[in-house]
PDB file of C-alpha atoms in Angstrom:
ATOM      1  CA  MET A   1      -0.508  -0.241   0.007  1.00  0.00           C
ATOM      2  CA  LEU A   2       2.615   2.349   1.073  1.00  0.00           C
ATOM      3  CA  LEU A   3       4.541   1.161  -2.275  1.00  0.00           C
ATOM      4  CA  LYS A   4       1.388   2.454  -4.129  1.00  0.00           C
ATOM      5  CA  THR A   5       0.949   5.471  -2.337  1.00  0.00           C
ATOM      6  CA  PHE A   6       4.870   6.469  -3.342  1.00  0.00           C
ATOM      7  CA  LEU A   7       4.365   5.574  -6.674  1.00  0.00           C
ATOM      8  CA  GLY A   8       1.417   7.590  -7.493  1.00  0.00           C
ATOM      9  CA  LEU A   9       2.985  10.558  -5.441  1.00  0.00           C
ATOM     10  CA  THR A  10       5.856   9.912  -8.006  1.00  0.00           C
ATOM     11  CA  LEU A  11       3.704  10.347 -11.503  1.00  0.00           C
ATOM     12  CA  LEU A  12       1.676  13.124  -9.824  1.00  0.00           C
ATOM     13  CA  ALA A  13       5.397  15.309  -9.538  1.00  0.00           C
ATOM     14  CA  SER A  14       5.842  13.770 -12.853  1.00  0.00           C
ATOM     15  CA  ALA A  15       2.859  15.658 -14.104  1.00  0.00           C
ATOM     16  CA  PHE A  16       3.682  18.753 -12.885  1.00  0.00           C
ATOM     17  CA  SER A  17       7.001  18.893 -13.827  1.00  0.00           C
ATOM     18  CA  SER A  18       5.452  17.678 -17.472  1.00  0.00           C
ATOM     19  CA  ALA A  19       2.580  20.135 -17.479  1.00  0.00           C
ATOM     20  CA  LEU A  20       5.505  23.436 -16.315  1.00  0.00           C
ATOM     21  CA  GLY A  21       7.290  22.023 -19.773  1.00  0.00           C
ATOM     22  CA  LYS A  22      10.657  22.895 -17.500  1.00  0.00           C
ATOM     23  CA  ASP A  23      12.693  20.345 -15.148  1.00  0.00           C
ATOM     24  CA  PRO A  24      11.956  21.012 -11.722  1.00  0.00           C
ATOM     25  CA  ILE A  25      14.424  23.455  -9.095  1.00  0.00           C
ATOM     26  CA  VAL A  26      15.951  20.579  -7.115  1.00  0.00           C
ATOM     27  CA  ILE A  27      17.381  21.526  -3.290  1.00  0.00           C
ATOM     28  CA  TYR A  28      20.486  19.664  -2.566  1.00  0.00           C
ATOM     29  CA  LEU A  29      21.881  18.860   0.820  1.00  0.00           C
ATOM     30  CA  ALA A  30      25.294  18.622   1.754  1.00  0.00           C
ATOM     31  CA  GLY A  31      25.197  17.837   5.444  1.00  0.00           C
ATOM     32  CA  ASP A  32      25.895  15.436   8.239  1.00  0.00           C
ATOM     33  CA  SER A  33      23.368  12.731   9.646  1.00  0.00           C
ATOM     34  CA  THR A  34      21.207  15.579  11.760  1.00  0.00           C
ATOM     35  CA  MET A  35      20.034  16.379   7.549  1.00  0.00           C
ATOM     36  CA  ALA A  36      20.575  12.675   5.977  1.00  0.00           C
ATOM     37  CA  GLU A  37      18.455  10.069   4.987  1.00  0.00           C
ATOM     38  CA  LYS A  38      18.247   7.061   6.882  1.00  0.00           C
ATOM     39  CA  THR A  39      18.441   2.962   5.933  1.00  0.00           C
ATOM     40  CA  PRO A  40      15.728   0.614   6.926  1.00  0.00           C
ATOM     41  CA  ASP A  41      17.749  -0.809   9.690  1.00  0.00           C
ATOM     42  CA  LYS A  42      18.441   2.472  11.591  1.00  0.00           C
ATOM     43  CA  ARG A  43      14.364   3.579  11.460  1.00  0.00           C
ATOM     44  CA  PRO A  44      12.430   4.874  13.048  1.00  0.00           C
ATOM     45  CA  GLU A  45      16.030   7.292  13.359  1.00  0.00           C
ATOM     46  CA  THR A  46      14.915  10.101  10.780  1.00  0.00           C
ATOM     47  CA  GLY A  47      17.253  13.138   9.053  1.00  0.00           C
ATOM     48  CA  TRP A  48      15.367  16.164   8.794  1.00  0.00           C
ATOM     49  CA  GLY A  49      16.137  16.775   5.298  1.00  0.00           C
ATOM     50  CA  GLU A  50      13.724  13.776   4.607  1.00  0.00           C
ATOM     51  CA  MET A  51      11.076  15.708   5.627  1.00  0.00           C
ATOM     52  CA  LEU A  52      11.718  18.707   2.955  1.00  0.00           C
ATOM     53  CA  GLU A  53      10.456  18.406  -0.034  1.00  0.00           C
ATOM     54  CA  LYS A  54       6.812  17.170   0.691  1.00  0.00           C
ATOM     55  CA  HIS A  55       6.669  21.346   2.240  1.00  0.00           C
ATOM     56  CA  PHE A  56       6.828  22.157  -1.454  1.00  0.00           C
ATOM     57  CA  THR A  57       4.062  22.119  -4.363  1.00  0.00           C
ATOM     58  CA  PRO A  58       4.613  18.685  -6.686  1.00  0.00           C
ATOM     59  CA  GLY A  59       6.735  19.017  -9.829  1.00  0.00           C
ATOM     60  CA  HIS A  60       8.363  22.749  -9.165  1.00  0.00           C
ATOM     61  CA  ILE A  61      10.519  21.621  -6.398  1.00  0.00           C
ATOM     62  CA  LYS A  62      12.686  18.828  -5.823  1.00  0.00           C
ATOM     63  CA  VAL A  63      14.582  18.007  -3.007  1.00  0.00           C
ATOM     64  CA  GLU A  64      18.230  15.080  -3.155  1.00  0.00           C
ATOM     65  CA  ASN A  65      19.252  14.663  -0.124  1.00  0.00           C
ATOM     66  CA  HIS A  66      23.081  14.159  -0.547  1.00  0.00           C
ATOM     67  CA  ALA A  67      23.282  14.488   3.369  1.00  0.00           C
ATOM     68  CA  LYS A  68      25.312  11.394   4.828  1.00  0.00           C
ATOM     69  CA  ASN A  69      26.704   9.775   8.295  1.00  0.00           C
ATOM     70  CA  GLY A  70      29.741  11.113   9.788  1.00  0.00           C
ATOM     71  CA  ARG A  71      30.720  13.912   7.979  1.00  0.00           C
ATOM     72  CA  SER A  72      32.186  17.065   8.135  1.00  0.00           C
ATOM     73  CA  THR A  73      32.889  19.257   5.642  1.00  0.00           C
ATOM     74  CA  ARG A  74      36.801  18.146   4.853  1.00  0.00           C
ATOM     75  CA  SER A  75      35.666  14.047   4.637  1.00  0.00           C
ATOM     76  CA  PHE A  76      32.758  15.684   2.333  1.00  0.00           C
ATOM     77  CA  ILE A  77      35.093  17.180   0.639  1.00  0.00           C
ATOM     78  CA  ALA A  78      37.790  14.641   0.737  1.00  0.00           C
ATOM     79  CA  GLU A  79      35.147  11.868  -0.446  1.00  0.00           C
ATOM     80  CA  ASN A  80      34.243  13.596  -3.508  1.00  0.00           C
ATOM     81  CA  LEU A  81      30.750  13.982  -1.952  1.00  0.00           C
ATOM     82  CA  TRP A  82      30.684  17.685  -3.026  1.00  0.00           C
ATOM     83  CA  GLN A  83      31.851  17.309  -5.792  1.00  0.00           C
ATOM     84  CA  GLU A  84      29.198  14.601  -7.363  1.00  0.00           C
ATOM     85  CA  ILE A  85      26.911  17.476  -6.513  1.00  0.00           C
ATOM     86  CA  VAL A  86      29.082  19.867  -8.243  1.00  0.00           C
ATOM     87  CA  ASP A  87      28.540  18.629 -10.602  1.00  0.00           C
ATOM     88  CA  LYS A  88      24.941  18.131 -11.013  1.00  0.00           C
ATOM     89  CA  LEU A  89      24.287  21.848 -10.586  1.00  0.00           C
ATOM     90  CA  LYS A  90      22.408  23.470 -12.916  1.00  0.00           C
ATOM     91  CA  PRO A  91      21.656  27.614 -12.471  1.00  0.00           C
ATOM     92  CA  GLY A  92      18.639  27.913 -10.392  1.00  0.00           C
ATOM     93  CA  ASP A  93      19.228  25.269  -8.253  1.00  0.00           C
ATOM     94  CA  TYR A  94      20.065  25.554  -4.140  1.00  0.00           C
ATOM     95  CA  VAL A  95      22.478  23.677  -1.987  1.00  0.00           C
ATOM     96  CA  PHE A  96      21.538  24.252   1.619  1.00  0.00           C
ATOM     97  CA  ILE A  97      24.634  23.301   3.404  1.00  0.00           C
ATOM     98  CA  GLN A  98      24.701  22.072   7.397  1.00  0.00           C
ATOM     99  CA  PHE A  99      27.679  20.721   8.724  1.00  0.00           C
ATOM    100  CA  GLY A 100      29.599  21.068  12.547  1.00  0.00           C
ATOM    101  CA  HIS A 101      28.476  18.372  14.350  1.00  0.00           C
ATOM    102  CA  ASN A 102      31.565  16.152  12.723  1.00  0.00           C
ATOM    103  CA  ASP A 103      34.206  19.164  12.105  1.00  0.00           C
ATOM    104  CA  GLU A 104      34.133  19.487  15.892  1.00  0.00           C
ATOM    105  CA  LYS A 105      35.643  16.296  16.784  1.00  0.00           C
ATOM    106  CA  VAL A 106      39.165  16.885  17.740  1.00  0.00           C
ATOM    107  CA  GLY A 107      41.593  13.953  16.791  1.00  0.00           C
ATOM    108  CA  THR A 108      39.732  12.132  14.405  1.00  0.00           C
ATOM    109  CA  ASP A 109      40.422  12.266  10.402  1.00  0.00           C
ATOM    110  CA  ARG A 110      36.728  14.444  10.508  1.00  0.00           C
ATOM    111  CA  TYR A 111      37.903  17.052  12.178  1.00  0.00           C
ATOM    112  CA  ALA A 112      38.452  20.570  11.227  1.00  0.00           C
ATOM    113  CA  SER A 113      39.557  23.320  12.752  1.00  0.00           C
ATOM    114  CA  PRO A 114      37.019  26.348  12.958  1.00  0.00           C
ATOM    115  CA  ASP A 115      39.615  28.625  10.439  1.00  0.00           C
ATOM    116  CA  ASP A 116      39.826  25.008   8.287  1.00  0.00           C
ATOM    117  CA  TYR A 117      35.332  25.136   8.658  1.00  0.00           C
ATOM    118  CA  GLY A 118      35.111  28.596   7.424  1.00  0.00           C
ATOM    119  CA  LEU A 119      37.844  28.407   4.270  1.00  0.00           C
ATOM    120  CA  ASN A 120      35.702  25.249   3.553  1.00  0.00           C
ATOM    121  CA  LEU A 121      32.374  26.734   3.658  1.00  0.00           C
ATOM    122  CA  LYS A 122      33.413  29.529   1.568  1.00  0.00           C
ATOM    123  CA  ARG A 123      34.465  26.794  -0.419  1.00  0.00           C
ATOM    124  CA  PHE A 124      31.119  25.453  -1.456  1.00  0.00           C
ATOM    125  CA  VAL A 125      29.509  29.427  -1.763  1.00  0.00           C
ATOM    126  CA  ALA A 126      32.257  29.691  -4.247  1.00  0.00           C
ATOM    127  CA  ASP A 127      31.650  26.430  -6.502  1.00  0.00           C
ATOM    128  CA  VAL A 128      27.793  26.596  -5.970  1.00  0.00           C
ATOM    129  CA  ARG A 129      27.748  30.543  -6.901  1.00  0.00           C
ATOM    130  CA  ALA A 130      29.635  29.616 -10.062  1.00  0.00           C
ATOM    131  CA  LYS A 131      27.508  26.996 -11.597  1.00  0.00           C
ATOM    132  CA  HIS A 132      25.382  29.791 -11.282  1.00  0.00           C
ATOM    133  CA  ALA A 133      23.021  28.027  -8.279  1.00  0.00           C
ATOM    134  CA  ASN A 134      22.344  29.723  -4.787  1.00  0.00           C
ATOM    135  CA  PRO A 135      23.769  28.414  -1.301  1.00  0.00           C
ATOM    136  CA  VAL A 136      22.296  28.856   1.590  1.00  0.00           C
ATOM    137  CA  LEU A 137      24.136  28.121   4.800  1.00  0.00           C
ATOM    138  CA  LEU A 138      22.641  26.458   7.816  1.00  0.00           C
ATOM    139  CA  THR A 139      24.045  26.412  11.412  1.00  0.00           C
ATOM    140  CA  PRO A 140      24.353  22.616  12.933  1.00  0.00           C
ATOM    141  CA  VAL A 141      20.409  21.920  14.588  1.00  0.00           C
ATOM    142  CA  MET A 142      21.619  21.270  18.665  1.00  0.00           C
ATOM    143  CA  ARG A 143      21.905  18.036  20.446  1.00  0.00           C
ATOM    144  CA  ARG A 144      19.872  17.675  23.341  1.00  0.00           C
ATOM    145  CA  SER A 145      21.994  18.494  26.268  1.00  0.00           C
ATOM    146  CA  PHE A 146      20.708  19.788  29.238  1.00  0.00           C
ATOM    147  CA  ASP A 147      22.924  20.007  33.411  1.00  0.00           C
ATOM    148  CA  LYS A 148      21.532  18.571  36.218  1.00  0.00           C
ATOM    149  CA  GLU A 149      19.363  21.724  36.961  1.00  0.00           C
ATOM    150  CA  GLY A 150      17.600  21.825  33.794  1.00  0.00           C
ATOM    151  CA  LYS A 151      19.274  23.743  32.217  1.00  0.00           C
ATOM    152  CA  PHE A 152      20.372  23.490  28.231  1.00  0.00           C
ATOM    153  CA  VAL A 153      23.657  23.225  27.269  1.00  0.00           C
ATOM    154  CA  ASP A 154      25.304  23.982  23.933  1.00  0.00           C
ATOM    155  CA  SER A 155      28.271  21.737  23.094  1.00  0.00           C
ATOM    156  CA  HIS A 156      29.102  23.189  19.576  1.00  0.00           C
ATOM    157  CA  GLY A 157      31.117  25.656  20.269  1.00  0.00           C
ATOM    158  CA  ALA A 158      32.358  28.642  18.111  1.00  0.00           C
ATOM    159  CA  TYR A 159      31.353  27.036  15.090  1.00  0.00           C
ATOM    160  CA  PRO A 160      27.533  27.986  15.044  1.00  0.00           C
ATOM    161  CA  ASP A 161      29.164  32.203  14.754  1.00  0.00           C
ATOM    162  CA  VAL A 162      32.122  31.041  11.781  1.00  0.00           C
ATOM    163  CA  VAL A 163      28.486  29.649   9.304  1.00  0.00           C
ATOM    164  CA  ARG A 164      27.465  33.099  10.264  1.00  0.00           C
ATOM    165  CA  LYS A 165      30.542  35.096   9.668  1.00  0.00           C
ATOM    166  CA  VAL A 166      30.749  33.211   6.579  1.00  0.00           C
ATOM    167  CA  ALA A 167      27.511  34.363   5.628  1.00  0.00           C
ATOM    168  CA  ALA A 168      27.284  37.800   6.383  1.00  0.00           C
ATOM    169  CA  GLU A 169      30.807  38.180   4.888  1.00  0.00           C
ATOM    170  CA  LEU A 170      29.764  36.356   1.595  1.00  0.00           C
ATOM    171  CA  LYS A 171      25.835  38.050   2.049  1.00  0.00           C
ATOM    172  CA  VAL A 172      24.668  34.033   1.878  1.00  0.00           C
ATOM    173  CA  PRO A 173      21.398  33.430   2.875  1.00  0.00           C
ATOM    174  CA  LEU A 174      21.838  31.496   6.345  1.00  0.00           C
ATOM    175  CA  ILE A 175      19.227  29.568   8.117  1.00  0.00           C
ATOM    176  CA  ASP A 176      19.711  29.705  11.763  1.00  0.00           C
ATOM    177  CA  MET A 177      19.153  26.234  12.804  1.00  0.00           C
ATOM    178  CA  HIS A 178      21.260  26.411  15.992  1.00  0.00           C
ATOM    179  CA  ARG A 179      19.436  29.007  16.897  1.00  0.00           C
ATOM    180  CA  ALA A 180      16.093  27.870  16.395  1.00  0.00           C
ATOM    181  CA  SER A 181      16.192  24.522  17.817  1.00  0.00           C
ATOM    182  CA  GLU A 182      17.423  25.472  20.654  1.00  0.00           C
ATOM    183  CA  LYS A 183      14.079  27.607  21.587  1.00  0.00           C
ATOM    184  CA  VAL A 184      12.391  24.456  20.264  1.00  0.00           C
ATOM    185  CA  LEU A 185      14.205  22.591  23.043  1.00  0.00           C
ATOM    186  CA  VAL A 186      14.173  25.005  25.685  1.00  0.00           C
ATOM    187  CA  GLN A 187      10.376  25.226  25.244  1.00  0.00           C
ATOM    188  CA  TYR A 188      10.063  21.948  25.685  1.00  0.00           C
ATOM    189  CA  GLY A 189      12.257  20.589  28.196  1.00  0.00           C
ATOM    190  CA  ALA A 190      15.099  18.747  29.721  1.00  0.00           C
ATOM    191  CA  GLU A 191      12.182  15.626  29.699  1.00  0.00           C
ATOM    192  CA  GLU A 192       9.503  16.622  26.663  1.00  0.00           C
ATOM    193  CA  SER A 193      12.308  17.176  24.225  1.00  0.00           C
ATOM    194  CA  ARG A 194      13.013  13.558  24.749  1.00  0.00           C
ATOM    195  CA  LYS A 195       9.969  13.214  22.590  1.00  0.00           C
ATOM    196  CA  LEU A 196      12.208  14.593  19.241  1.00  0.00           C
ATOM    197  CA  PHE A 197      14.740  11.775  19.383  1.00  0.00           C
ATOM    198  CA  LEU A 198      15.710   8.037  19.118  1.00  0.00           C
ATOM    199  CA  GLN A 199      14.982   7.656  22.204  1.00  0.00           C
ATOM    200  CA  LEU A 200      13.264   3.488  22.747  1.00  0.00           C
ATOM    201  CA  LYS A 201      12.825   1.619  26.019  1.00  0.00           C
ATOM    202  CA  PRO A 202      14.740  -2.241  25.610  1.00  0.00           C
ATOM    203  CA  GLY A 203      12.235  -4.912  23.676  1.00  0.00           C
ATOM    204  CA  GLU A 204      10.159  -1.379  21.628  1.00  0.00           C
ATOM    205  CA  ASN A 205      11.769  -1.466  18.694  1.00  0.00           C
ATOM    206  CA  PRO A 206      13.317  -4.758  16.593  1.00  0.00           C
ATOM    207  CA  ASN A 207      15.993  -1.897  15.118  1.00  0.00           C
ATOM    208  CA  TYR A 208      17.779  -1.709  18.659  1.00  0.00           C
ATOM    209  CA  PRO A 209      16.463  -4.502  21.563  1.00  0.00           C
ATOM    210  CA  LYS A 210      18.542  -2.742  24.229  1.00  0.00           C
ATOM    211  CA  GLY A 211      17.062   0.374  23.267  1.00  0.00           C
ATOM    212  CA  VAL A 212      18.693   3.525  22.513  1.00  0.00           C
ATOM    213  CA  GLU A 213      18.825   7.280  23.900  1.00  0.00           C
ATOM    214  CA  ASP A 214      20.133   9.073  21.237  1.00  0.00           C
ATOM    215  CA  ASN A 215      20.391  12.700  21.948  1.00  0.00           C
ATOM    216  CA  THR A 216      21.720  14.090  18.661  1.00  0.00           C
ATOM    217  CA  HIS A 217      19.418  11.639  16.053  1.00  0.00           C
ATOM    218  CA  PHE A 218      15.959  12.587  15.277  1.00  0.00           C
ATOM    219  CA  ASN A 219      12.721  10.598  15.449  1.00  0.00           C
ATOM    220  CA  PRO A 220       9.711  11.526  12.326  1.00  0.00           C
ATOM    221  CA  VAL A 221       8.493  14.333  15.091  1.00  0.00           C
ATOM    222  CA  GLY A 222      11.363  15.349  16.032  1.00  0.00           C
ATOM    223  CA  ALA A 223      12.741  15.893  12.074  1.00  0.00           C
ATOM    224  CA  GLU A 224       9.180  16.470  11.485  1.00  0.00           C
ATOM    225  CA  THR A 225       9.789  19.599  13.819  1.00  0.00           C
ATOM    226  CA  MET A 226      13.248  20.744  12.397  1.00  0.00           C
ATOM    227  CA  ALA A 227      12.141  20.690   9.111  1.00  0.00           C
ATOM    228  CA  GLY A 228       9.557  22.575  10.002  1.00  0.00           C
ATOM    229  CA  LEU A 229      12.502  25.381  11.465  1.00  0.00           C
ATOM    230  CA  ALA A 230      13.682  25.446   7.689  1.00  0.00           C
ATOM    231  CA  VAL A 231      10.459  26.067   5.921  1.00  0.00           C
ATOM    232  CA  ALA A 232      10.024  29.318   8.281  1.00  0.00           C
ATOM    233  CA  GLU A 233      13.171  30.282   7.889  1.00  0.00           C
ATOM    234  CA  ILE A 234      13.023  30.154   3.960  1.00  0.00           C
ATOM    235  CA  ARG A 235       9.534  32.412   3.842  1.00  0.00           C
ATOM    236  CA  SER A 236      11.112  34.514   6.700  1.00  0.00           C
ATOM    237  CA  LEU A 237      14.346  35.310   4.239  1.00  0.00           C
ATOM    238  CA  LYS A 238      11.851  35.274   0.851  1.00  0.00           C
ATOM    239  CA  LEU A 239      13.821  33.405  -0.803  1.00  0.00           C
ATOM    240  CA  PRO A 240      13.003  32.798  -4.541  1.00  0.00           C
ATOM    241  CA  ILE A 241      11.306  28.592  -3.109  1.00  0.00           C
ATOM    242  CA  ALA A 242       8.715  30.292  -1.179  1.00  0.00           C
ATOM    243  CA  LYS A 243       6.808  30.726  -3.537  1.00  0.00           C
ATOM    244  CA  TYR A 244       6.575  27.010  -3.916  1.00  0.00           C
ATOM    245  CA  LEU A 245       5.696  26.764  -0.736  1.00  0.00           C
ATOM    246  CA  LEU A 246       2.857  24.473   0.024  1.00  0.00           C
ATOM    247  CA  PRO A 247      -0.129  27.056   2.428  1.00  0.00           C
ATOM    248  CA  GLU A 248       0.514  25.925   6.446  1.00  0.00           C
ATOM    249  CA  SER A 249      -2.423  24.440   7.563  1.00  0.00           C
ATOM    250  CA  ARG A 250      -4.600  26.206  10.282  1.00  0.00           C
ATOM    251  CA  GLU A 251      -4.094  22.800  11.817  1.00  0.00           C
ATOM    252  CA  GLN A 252      -0.177  23.309  11.824  1.00  0.00           C
ATOM    253  CA  ARG A 253      -0.419  27.257  12.753  1.00  0.00           C
ATOM    254  CA  THR A 254      -2.543  25.606  16.217  1.00  0.00           C
ATOM    255  CA  VAL A 255      -0.357  23.516  17.078  1.00  0.00           C
ATOM    256  CA  ALA A 256       3.090  25.905  16.718  1.00  0.00           C
ATOM    257  CA  GLN A 257       1.143  28.627  18.129  1.00  0.00           C
ATOM    258  CA  SER A 258       0.168  26.116  21.000  1.00  0.00           C
ATOM    259  CA  ARG A 259       3.767  24.596  21.758  1.00  0.00           C
ATOM    260  CA  PHE A 260       5.349  28.136  21.280  1.00  0.00           C
TER     261      PHE A 260
END
């Protein structure tokens, strides 16, 4: 049943695209595991990038998720994952770039110092613009981290400010997932915020027989929440692709207002 529904939606999107007489704008996602598409053996873990395309009208926007687990700006370049995106870009496409979780891991082959991180981001921007496409920089989403008193703790150090600095210097649109996700986690609180992350009790899911308490990666609810933050910023920034966003439903507005 799910396969039939997926095929039906795919055909509908193709029909829209044909009717428009042109290829859809592609949003390429370059990032780490918080954004990436997950394999069946990892479900219900869900990257927020998986939830993005459904917010757009079919046929106008296609999301290609190139984000990969464990990658940093450094390893994304070294493994030619970045070049794969650059080679496919056409004028008018977008690249959403969100790294930081792994760049900050000192002592690993993924580590990029804040200075190198900034240089890598600048390279990404230059490469995208050289193809007459549109770079968008995103700060890293927050990990779920609270101290013993229940006060939220930011674990990302200098990296989010590097993204903000590069975005300002190069006049690149900035989606500040760092600040937006912090607001969400603080408003949920130390315990309720568990509902957004991959947190399972032993025996609750066959993929995690011993259970799991993951404060970095999202479940479907958390992924949809983070995608919603990105969508809100697309609207707020008035990016040209905002005109292709589906109207926000009354139910979505009511839920948002009740939570925040």
